[in-house]
Amino acid sequence: MASQFFPPVVSVLGHVDHGKTTLLDAIRKSDIAGGEVGGITQKIGVSQIETVYEGEKRPITFIDTPGHAAFKEMRSQGAHVADVGLLIVSAVDGVMPQTKEALQLFLSSKTPFIVVLTKTDLPDKNVDKVKQQLLRENVMVEGYGGDIPVLEVSARTGTNVKELLDLILLVYTMQPHDVDPAGTLRAVVIESKRDVKVGPRATVIVKNGTLTIRDEIQAGKVMGRVRSMTDGKGAMVQSVTVGAGVELLGFEEVPSVGSIVSRKGEVATEAKRTLAGRGEKPENALLSVIVCADSEGSLEAILGEFPKEVHVMEAKTGEISESDVLFARSTGSIIITFNVRLKSDVAKFAQTEHVLVKNYQIIYEMLDEIQQVIDGKASALLEQIFGVSTVQAKFPFDKQEVLGVIVNDGRVAKGDKIRVVREDGTVAGESTVTSLRQGKDTVTKVEKGNEAGIILTPQLDTLVGDVILSHS
């Protein structure tokens, strides 16, 4: 079925105060079906406008709550919601930290995007400077050696707003879209909350299939039955299909932002393709992994992006256990976790069993390292754990901080890379041991059962009780 009959879903990302909301307001005013200027009453975190493109009325769906939880909490899954991205960059302020973060989101998810230079009506704009900054971030825009579309707009004057809508539709129609309104339901939760009067509310965008009143649905482990659906204008609807967003009532509990909605008993296409049981490793697999994530939404986001050379021996939510470590050892797998607590006793057990456990908080960093391994560029994923120590005390020395530690397993040595892990399992940071002493003596290595004083460079915000993992 031709993809152009379905509205593209557009995510709008960029640095704070670079004009995302103002641009969206200008876009809504251009809506030919919105009646009077500003006629859309935004009831949920999704709005849909209609424009004329190549002589036909065409809808476009915008995820129009800048910085909302779908992108803050589920960065990679958030990009999966979108068919086209808008990277908003102020022509006055240029590339900023959140600009780079948004860029990485689009790149890691392979979402086609348009660079939108805002505030171009201001006298202190510097378009060429901003394009040079983008070039340094490997964003090769048109006219600067690349093919990434770039457009200068002014939301205040309306300059190039209609041209931006046309460009969105052009970029969308140039991409392949394997969607089927009669196929398996797949929607993504982009906002969710509990309403004291009506219960759990969830705003979802349909990516495949059709969602209908009274459908029995599930989002991860949260079950429900659709009682009502409301579109972005506040109208009640009976069914929605690909590219539409609605707020629905009917979940028994509040589903996680980023989780995948399917009909009860069905499995979304990506999950069906990638979720694996405890099976044998295929011949073409280069890496076996056990994946533990904080939610079903995170799990599907991760599994859906793994290269085909990765064999998933097991995928689950929640903390890892000693049985997971033993299973990893017996199958030659590594354990990859996402936003999951790593208990110190399990970390020590994994070190004893020579099983690598890697925890991530940013999905694209995980995927980058895995791809490096697949490409034969042995990276941090293939590190070796040399020892486990615990911070017992902290004291100042010559404008630096010395950590008093006891080595619980293995050893700690000068030059070791270290990872500091909190007692609750969160990672506090990475550093290097640049000084190691026992008493007044400078030493190069301290073995299990002994105490030592170490200095880290760079210094980290460590706490008494933190676990220090020494690795290659």
Coordinates of C-alpha atoms in Angstrom, one line a residue:
M1 CA 0.0 0.0 0.0
A2 CA 1.4 3.4 -1.0
S3 CA 3.0 5.1 2.0
Q4 CA 2.0 8.6 0.9
F5 CA -1.5 8.1 2.1
F6 CA -0.3 7.9 5.7
P7 CA 0.8 11.1 7.5
P8 CA 4.5 11.3 8.4
V9 CA 5.2 11.5 12.1
V10 CA 7.6 14.3 12.8
S11 CA 9.7 14.8 15.9
V12 CA 11.0 18.3 16.7
L13 CA 14.2 18.4 18.7
G14 CA 16.9 20.9 19.5
H15 CA 18.4 23.1 22.3
V16 CA 16.2 24.9 24.7
D17 CA 15.1 28.4 23.6
H18 CA 16.1 27.7 20.0
G19 CA 12.5 28.2 18.8
K20 CA 10.8 24.7 18.7
T21 CA 7.5 25.8 20.3
T22 CA 7.4 29.1 18.3
L23 CA 7.9 27.2 15.1
L24 CA 5.2 24.6 15.9
D25 CA 2.8 27.5 16.7
A26 CA 3.6 29.0 13.2
I27 CA 3.0 25.6 11.6
R28 CA -0.4 25.2 13.3
K29 CA -1.4 28.6 12.0
S30 CA -0.7 27.4 8.5
D31 CA -3.1 24.5 8.8
I32 CA -5.6 24.7 6.0
A33 CA -8.1 22.6 7.9
G34 CA -7.7 24.5 11.2
G35 CA -10.3 27.2 10.5
E36 CA -9.3 30.5 12.0
V37 CA -5.6 31.3 12.7
G38 CA -4.5 29.3 15.7
G39 CA -7.6 27.2 15.4
I40 CA -6.1 23.9 16.7
T41 CA -6.8 23.3 20.4
Q42 CA -4.0 21.1 21.5
K43 CA -5.4 18.5 23.9
I44 CA -2.6 16.0 23.9
G45 CA 1.1 15.8 23.1
V46 CA 0.4 15.2 19.4
S47 CA -1.1 17.5 16.8
Q48 CA -1.9 16.9 13.2
I49 CA -2.1 19.6 10.5
E50 CA -3.1 19.5 6.9
T51 CA -1.3 21.2 4.0
V52 CA -1.5 21.2 0.2
Y53 CA 1.3 19.3 -1.4
E54 CA 1.4 18.7 -5.2
G55 CA -2.2 19.7 -5.5
E56 CA -3.5 17.4 -2.8
K57 CA -4.4 17.8 0.9
R58 CA -1.8 16.0 3.0
P59 CA -1.8 15.5 6.8
I60 CA 1.4 15.7 8.9
T61 CA 1.6 14.5 12.5
F62 CA 3.8 16.4 14.9
I63 CA 5.0 15.2 18.3
D64 CA 4.7 18.6 19.7
T65 CA 5.7 18.6 23.4
P66 CA 9.4 19.6 23.1
G67 CA 11.6 17.7 25.6
H68 CA 8.8 15.4 26.7
A69 CA 9.4 12.1 28.3
A70 CA 9.5 10.1 25.1
F71 CA 12.8 11.7 24.2
K72 CA 14.1 12.3 27.7
E73 CA 13.6 8.8 29.1
M74 CA 13.5 6.8 25.9
R75 CA 15.9 8.5 23.6
S76 CA 16.3 5.8 21.0
Q77 CA 12.7 4.6 21.2
G78 CA 11.6 8.2 20.8
A79 CA 13.3 8.5 17.5
H80 CA 11.6 5.3 16.4
V81 CA 8.3 7.1 16.7
A82 CA 9.4 9.5 14.1
D83 CA 9.5 9.1 10.3
V84 CA 11.2 12.5 9.9
G85 CA 13.1 14.6 12.3
L86 CA 13.6 18.4 12.6
L87 CA 16.9 19.4 14.1
I88 CA 16.1 22.9 15.3
V89 CA 19.2 25.2 15.5
S90 CA 19.1 28.9 16.3
A91 CA 20.9 31.0 13.6
V92 CA 21.9 33.3 16.4
D93 CA 23.2 30.9 19.1
G94 CA 24.3 28.0 16.9
V95 CA 25.1 24.4 18.0
M96 CA 24.6 23.8 21.7
P97 CA 24.7 20.7 24.0
Q98 CA 21.1 19.7 23.4
T99 CA 21.6 20.2 19.6
K100 CA 24.4 17.6 19.7
E101 CA 22.2 15.2 21.8
A102 CA 19.3 15.5 19.4
L103 CA 21.7 15.0 16.5
Q104 CA 23.0 11.8 18.0
L105 CA 19.4 10.6 18.5
F106 CA 18.6 11.0 14.8
L107 CA 21.9 9.5 13.7
S108 CA 21.8 6.5 15.9
S109 CA 18.3 5.6 14.9
K110 CA 18.9 6.4 11.2
T111 CA 15.9 8.8 11.2
P112 CA 16.1 11.1 8.2
F113 CA 16.1 14.7 9.4
I114 CA 16.1 18.3 8.2
V115 CA 18.2 21.0 9.7
V116 CA 16.0 23.9 10.5
L117 CA 17.7 27.2 11.1
T118 CA 15.4 29.4 13.2
K119 CA 15.4 33.1 14.2
T120 CA 16.7 34.1 10.7
D121 CA 14.8 37.4 10.9
L122 CA 17.1 38.7 13.7
P123 CA 20.0 41.0 12.8
D124 CA 22.6 39.1 14.7
K125 CA 22.0 35.8 12.8
N126 CA 25.1 34.1 11.4
V127 CA 24.0 31.3 9.1
D128 CA 27.4 30.5 7.7
K129 CA 28.9 30.2 11.2
V130 CA 26.2 27.8 12.2
K131 CA 26.7 25.6 9.1
Q132 CA 30.4 25.5 9.9
Q133 CA 29.6 24.3 13.5
L134 CA 27.3 21.6 12.0
L135 CA 30.1 20.6 9.7
R136 CA 32.4 20.0 12.7
E137 CA 29.7 17.7 14.1
N138 CA 29.8 15.8 10.8
V139 CA 26.5 17.2 9.7
M140 CA 27.0 17.6 6.0
V141 CA 24.3 19.9 4.9
E142 CA 23.4 20.8 1.4
G143 CA 25.8 23.4 0.0
Y144 CA 28.5 22.3 2.4
G145 CA 29.5 19.0 0.8
G146 CA 26.6 16.9 1.9
D147 CA 23.0 16.0 1.2
I148 CA 21.2 16.7 4.5
P149 CA 18.5 19.3 3.8
V150 CA 18.8 22.6 5.5
L151 CA 16.2 25.4 5.5
E152 CA 16.3 28.9 7.0
V153 CA 13.0 29.8 8.6
S154 CA 11.4 32.6 10.7
A155 CA 8.5 31.6 12.8
R156 CA 7.8 35.3 13.6
T157 CA 7.4 36.4 10.0
G158 CA 6.3 33.0 8.6
T159 CA 9.2 32.9 6.2
N160 CA 9.7 29.4 4.7
V161 CA 7.1 27.7 7.0
K162 CA 5.1 26.4 4.1
E163 CA 8.4 25.4 2.3
L164 CA 9.3 23.4 5.4
L165 CA 6.1 21.4 5.3
D166 CA 6.7 20.7 1.6
L167 CA 10.2 19.5 2.5
I168 CA 9.0 17.3 5.2
L169 CA 6.6 15.5 2.8
L170 CA 9.3 15.3 0.2
V171 CA 11.8 13.7 2.6
Y172 CA 9.1 11.3 3.8
T173 CA 8.0 10.1 0.4
M174 CA 11.6 9.4 -0.6
Q175 CA 11.9 6.8 2.2
P176 CA 10.5 3.2 2.0
H177 CA 7.6 2.6 4.4
D178 CA 6.5 -1.0 5.1
V179 CA 3.2 -0.3 6.9
D180 CA -0.1 -1.9 6.7
P181 CA -3.3 -0.6 8.4
A182 CA -4.7 -4.1 8.3
G183 CA -1.6 -5.6 9.8
T184 CA -0.3 -6.3 13.3
L185 CA -1.0 -3.4 15.7
R186 CA 2.1 -1.5 16.7
A187 CA 1.8 1.8 18.6
V188 CA 4.2 3.7 20.8
V189 CA 3.4 5.3 24.1
I190 CA 4.8 8.9 24.1
E191 CA 3.1 10.2 27.3
S192 CA 1.4 8.5 30.2
K193 CA 0.0 9.5 33.6
R194 CA -2.5 8.5 36.2
D195 CA -5.7 10.6 36.3
V196 CA -7.4 10.5 39.7
K197 CA -10.8 10.6 38.1
V198 CA -10.5 8.3 35.1
G199 CA -7.4 6.2 35.8
P200 CA -4.4 5.7 33.5
R201 CA -4.1 7.9 30.5
A202 CA -1.7 7.2 27.6
T203 CA -1.0 9.1 24.5
V204 CA 0.1 6.8 21.7
I205 CA 1.1 7.1 18.0
V206 CA 0.1 4.2 15.7
K207 CA 3.0 3.0 13.6
N208 CA 1.2 -0.1 12.0
G209 CA -2.2 -1.6 12.0
T210 CA -5.4 0.0 13.3
L211 CA -6.4 0.8 16.9
T212 CA -10.1 0.6 17.6
I213 CA -12.5 1.1 20.6
R214 CA -12.8 -2.1 22.7
D215 CA -9.6 -3.6 21.5
E216 CA -7.9 -5.6 24.1
I217 CA -4.3 -4.3 24.3
Q218 CA -1.0 -4.6 26.1
A219 CA 2.0 -2.3 26.6
G220 CA 4.8 -4.5 27.9
K221 CA 3.2 -6.2 30.9
V222 CA 0.4 -3.7 31.3
M223 CA -2.9 -4.9 30.0
G224 CA -6.1 -3.0 29.1
R225 CA -9.1 -2.6 26.9
V226 CA -9.6 0.6 24.9
R227 CA -12.6 2.5 26.5
S228 CA -12.2 5.9 24.7
M229 CA -9.8 7.7 22.3
T230 CA -9.4 11.5 21.9
D231 CA -7.5 13.2 19.1
G232 CA -5.4 16.4 19.3
K233 CA -8.4 18.6 18.8
G234 CA -10.3 17.0 21.7
A235 CA -12.6 15.0 19.5
M236 CA -13.6 11.5 20.3
V237 CA -12.7 8.9 17.7
Q238 CA -13.6 5.3 17.1
S239 CA -10.5 4.1 15.4
V240 CA -7.1 5.4 14.2
T241 CA -4.5 4.0 11.9
V242 CA -0.9 4.6 10.8
G243 CA 0.5 8.0 11.6
A244 CA -2.2 9.1 14.0
G245 CA -1.9 10.0 17.6
V246 CA -4.6 9.7 20.3
E247 CA -5.0 9.8 24.1
L248 CA -6.6 6.6 25.2
L249 CA -8.3 5.4 28.3
G250 CA -8.4 1.7 29.3
F251 CA -5.1 0.5 30.6
E252 CA -5.2 -1.2 34.0
E253 CA -1.9 0.5 35.0
V254 CA 0.1 3.4 33.7
P255 CA 2.2 2.1 30.8
S256 CA 5.9 3.1 30.5
V257 CA 6.8 5.9 28.1
G258 CA 8.3 4.3 25.0
S259 CA 6.6 1.0 25.5
I260 CA 5.1 -0.8 22.5
V261 CA 1.3 -1.2 22.3
S262 CA 0.0 -4.3 20.6
R263 CA -3.2 -6.3 20.8
K264 CA -3.4 -8.8 23.6
G265 CA -1.5 -12.0 22.6
E266 CA 0.1 -10.4 19.6
V267 CA 3.8 -9.5 19.4
A268 CA 5.0 -6.4 17.6
T269 CA 7.0 -7.2 14.5
E270 CA 10.3 -6.0 15.9
A271 CA 9.9 -8.0 19.0
K272 CA 8.9 -11.1 17.2
R273 CA 12.0 -10.8 15.0
T274 CA 14.5 -10.2 17.8
L275 CA 13.3 -11.6 21.1
A276 CA 15.2 -14.8 21.6
G277 CA 14.9 -17.8 23.9
R278 CA 17.7 -19.9 25.2
G279 CA 18.7 -21.3 21.9
E280 CA 21.9 -22.3 20.1
K281 CA 24.1 -19.6 18.7
P282 CA 23.8 -19.5 14.9
E283 CA 26.9 -19.9 12.8
N284 CA 26.8 -16.3 11.5
A285 CA 26.5 -14.8 14.9
L286 CA 29.7 -12.9 16.1
L287 CA 28.5 -12.0 19.5
S288 CA 26.2 -13.7 22.1
V289 CA 24.5 -11.5 24.6
I290 CA 22.1 -11.6 27.5
V291 CA 20.1 -8.4 27.7
C292 CA 18.5 -6.9 30.9
A293 CA 16.6 -3.6 30.6
D294 CA 14.6 -1.5 33.0
S295 CA 11.3 -1.8 31.0
E296 CA 9.7 -3.7 28.1
G297 CA 9.8 -0.5 26.0
S298 CA 13.6 -0.2 26.6
L299 CA 14.0 -3.9 25.8
E300 CA 12.2 -3.7 22.4
A301 CA 14.1 -0.5 21.5
I302 CA 17.4 -2.2 22.1
L303 CA 16.6 -5.5 20.4
G304 CA 15.1 -3.8 17.4
E305 CA 18.4 -2.1 16.7
F306 CA 20.9 -4.9 17.3
P307 CA 22.9 -5.9 14.2
K308 CA 22.1 -9.3 12.7
E309 CA 25.4 -10.6 13.9
V310 CA 24.3 -10.3 17.5
H311 CA 22.6 -13.4 18.9
V312 CA 20.3 -12.7 21.9
M313 CA 20.5 -15.7 24.2
E314 CA 18.0 -14.2 26.6
A315 CA 16.1 -10.9 27.0
K316 CA 14.4 -9.8 30.2
T317 CA 13.5 -6.8 32.4
G318 CA 14.8 -6.3 35.9
E319 CA 18.1 -6.9 37.7
I320 CA 20.6 -9.5 36.7
S321 CA 21.2 -12.5 39.0
E322 CA 23.9 -15.0 39.7
S323 CA 21.9 -17.5 37.5
D324 CA 22.2 -15.0 34.6
V325 CA 26.0 -14.9 35.2
L326 CA 26.2 -18.7 35.2
F327 CA 24.1 -18.9 32.0
A328 CA 26.4 -16.3 30.4
R329 CA 29.5 -18.3 31.3
S330 CA 28.1 -21.6 30.0
T331 CA 27.1 -20.0 26.7
G332 CA 30.1 -17.7 26.2
S333 CA 27.8 -14.6 26.3
I334 CA 28.3 -11.1 27.7
I335 CA 25.6 -9.4 29.8
I336 CA 24.4 -6.1 28.7
T337 CA 22.2 -4.0 31.0
F338 CA 20.3 -0.8 30.4
N339 CA 19.4 1.4 33.4
V340 CA 19.5 -1.7 35.7
R341 CA 20.9 -1.9 39.2
L342 CA 24.1 -4.0 39.4
K343 CA 24.4 -5.4 43.0
S344 CA 27.9 -5.4 44.3
D345 CA 27.8 -9.2 45.1
V346 CA 26.6 -10.0 41.6
A347 CA 29.4 -7.8 40.2
K348 CA 31.9 -9.7 42.3
F349 CA 30.4 -13.0 41.2
A350 CA 30.6 -12.0 37.5
Q351 CA 34.3 -11.1 38.0
T352 CA 35.0 -14.4 39.6
E353 CA 33.3 -16.3 36.8
H354 CA 35.1 -14.1 34.2
V355 CA 31.8 -12.9 32.8
L356 CA 31.7 -9.3 31.3
V357 CA 28.8 -7.2 32.5
K358 CA 28.3 -3.8 30.8
N359 CA 25.7 -1.3 32.0
Y360 CA 24.5 1.6 29.8
Q361 CA 22.3 4.7 30.3
I362 CA 22.3 5.8 26.7
I363 CA 21.1 3.4 24.1
Y364 CA 23.1 4.8 21.2
E365 CA 26.3 4.4 23.1
M366 CA 25.5 0.8 23.7
L367 CA 24.8 0.3 20.0
D368 CA 28.0 2.1 18.9
E369 CA 30.2 -0.2 21.1
I370 CA 28.5 -3.3 19.9
Q371 CA 28.9 -2.2 16.3
Q372 CA 32.6 -1.6 16.9
V373 CA 32.9 -5.2 18.1
I374 CA 31.0 -6.5 15.1
D375 CA 33.3 -4.5 12.8
G376 CA 36.3 -6.1 14.5
K377 CA 37.4 -3.0 16.3
A378 CA 37.7 -4.6 19.8
S379 CA 36.6 -1.8 22.1
A380 CA 35.5 -1.3 25.7
L381 CA 32.9 -4.1 25.3
L382 CA 35.7 -6.6 25.4
E383 CA 37.4 -5.3 28.5
Q384 CA 38.8 -7.5 31.2
I385 CA 37.9 -7.0 34.8
F386 CA 41.1 -7.1 37.0
G387 CA 39.7 -6.5 40.4
V388 CA 37.0 -5.2 42.7
S389 CA 37.6 -2.7 45.5
T390 CA 35.4 -0.8 48.0
V391 CA 35.9 2.8 49.1
Q392 CA 36.3 2.9 52.9
A393 CA 37.4 6.6 53.4
K394 CA 38.2 9.8 51.6
F395 CA 40.7 12.5 52.6
P396 CA 42.4 15.5 50.9
F397 CA 46.0 15.5 49.8
D398 CA 47.9 18.2 47.9
K399 CA 44.7 19.7 46.4
Q400 CA 43.6 16.3 45.4
E401 CA 41.4 13.6 46.9
V402 CA 42.8 10.3 48.1
L403 CA 40.4 7.3 48.3
G404 CA 41.1 4.7 51.0
V405 CA 40.1 1.4 49.5
I406 CA 40.2 -2.3 50.4
V407 CA 40.7 -4.8 47.5
N408 CA 37.9 -7.4 47.7
D409 CA 38.9 -9.5 44.7
G410 CA 41.7 -9.5 42.2
R411 CA 43.9 -6.4 42.4
V412 CA 44.2 -2.7 41.7
A413 CA 47.2 -1.3 39.9
K414 CA 48.5 2.1 38.8
G415 CA 47.3 2.8 35.3
D416 CA 44.1 0.8 35.6
K417 CA 41.0 2.2 34.1
I418 CA 38.3 2.1 36.7
R419 CA 34.5 2.3 36.9
V420 CA 32.9 3.6 40.1
V421 CA 29.6 1.9 40.9
R422 CA 27.2 3.1 43.6
E423 CA 25.8 0.7 46.2
D424 CA 22.4 0.9 44.4
G425 CA 24.1 -0.3 41.2
T426 CA 24.3 3.0 39.3
V427 CA 27.5 4.0 37.5
A428 CA 29.1 7.2 39.0
G429 CA 31.8 7.5 36.3
E430 CA 35.0 6.3 34.7
S431 CA 38.5 7.3 35.5
T432 CA 42.1 6.1 35.8
V433 CA 44.3 5.2 38.8
T434 CA 47.3 7.7 38.6
S435 CA 48.7 7.2 42.1
L436 CA 48.7 4.1 44.3
R437 CA 50.2 3.9 47.9
Q438 CA 50.3 1.5 50.8
G439 CA 51.1 3.6 53.9
K440 CA 53.8 6.0 52.8
D441 CA 55.2 3.7 50.1
T442 CA 54.4 4.2 46.4
V443 CA 53.5 0.9 44.8
T444 CA 52.4 -0.3 41.4
K445 CA 49.9 -3.0 42.5
V446 CA 47.9 -4.0 45.5
E447 CA 46.4 -7.5 45.8
K448 CA 43.2 -9.0 47.3
G449 CA 42.7 -8.5 51.0
N450 CA 45.0 -5.4 51.3
E451 CA 44.2 -1.7 51.8
A452 CA 45.5 1.1 49.7
G453 CA 45.2 4.8 48.9
I454 CA 44.5 5.7 45.4
I455 CA 44.2 9.0 43.4
L456 CA 42.0 9.1 40.3
T457 CA 42.4 11.3 37.3
P458 CA 40.0 12.8 36.5
Q459 CA 38.6 13.0 40.0
L460 CA 35.1 11.7 40.5
D461 CA 32.3 12.4 43.0
T462 CA 32.9 9.2 44.9
L463 CA 31.1 8.1 48.1
V464 CA 32.2 5.8 51.0
G465 CA 30.8 2.4 50.0
D466 CA 31.2 2.8 46.3
V467 CA 32.6 -0.2 44.4
I468 CA 35.6 0.3 42.1
L469 CA 36.0 -2.1 39.2
S470 CA 39.5 -2.1 37.7
H471 CA 39.4 -3.0 34.0
S472 CA 41.6 -3.0 30.9

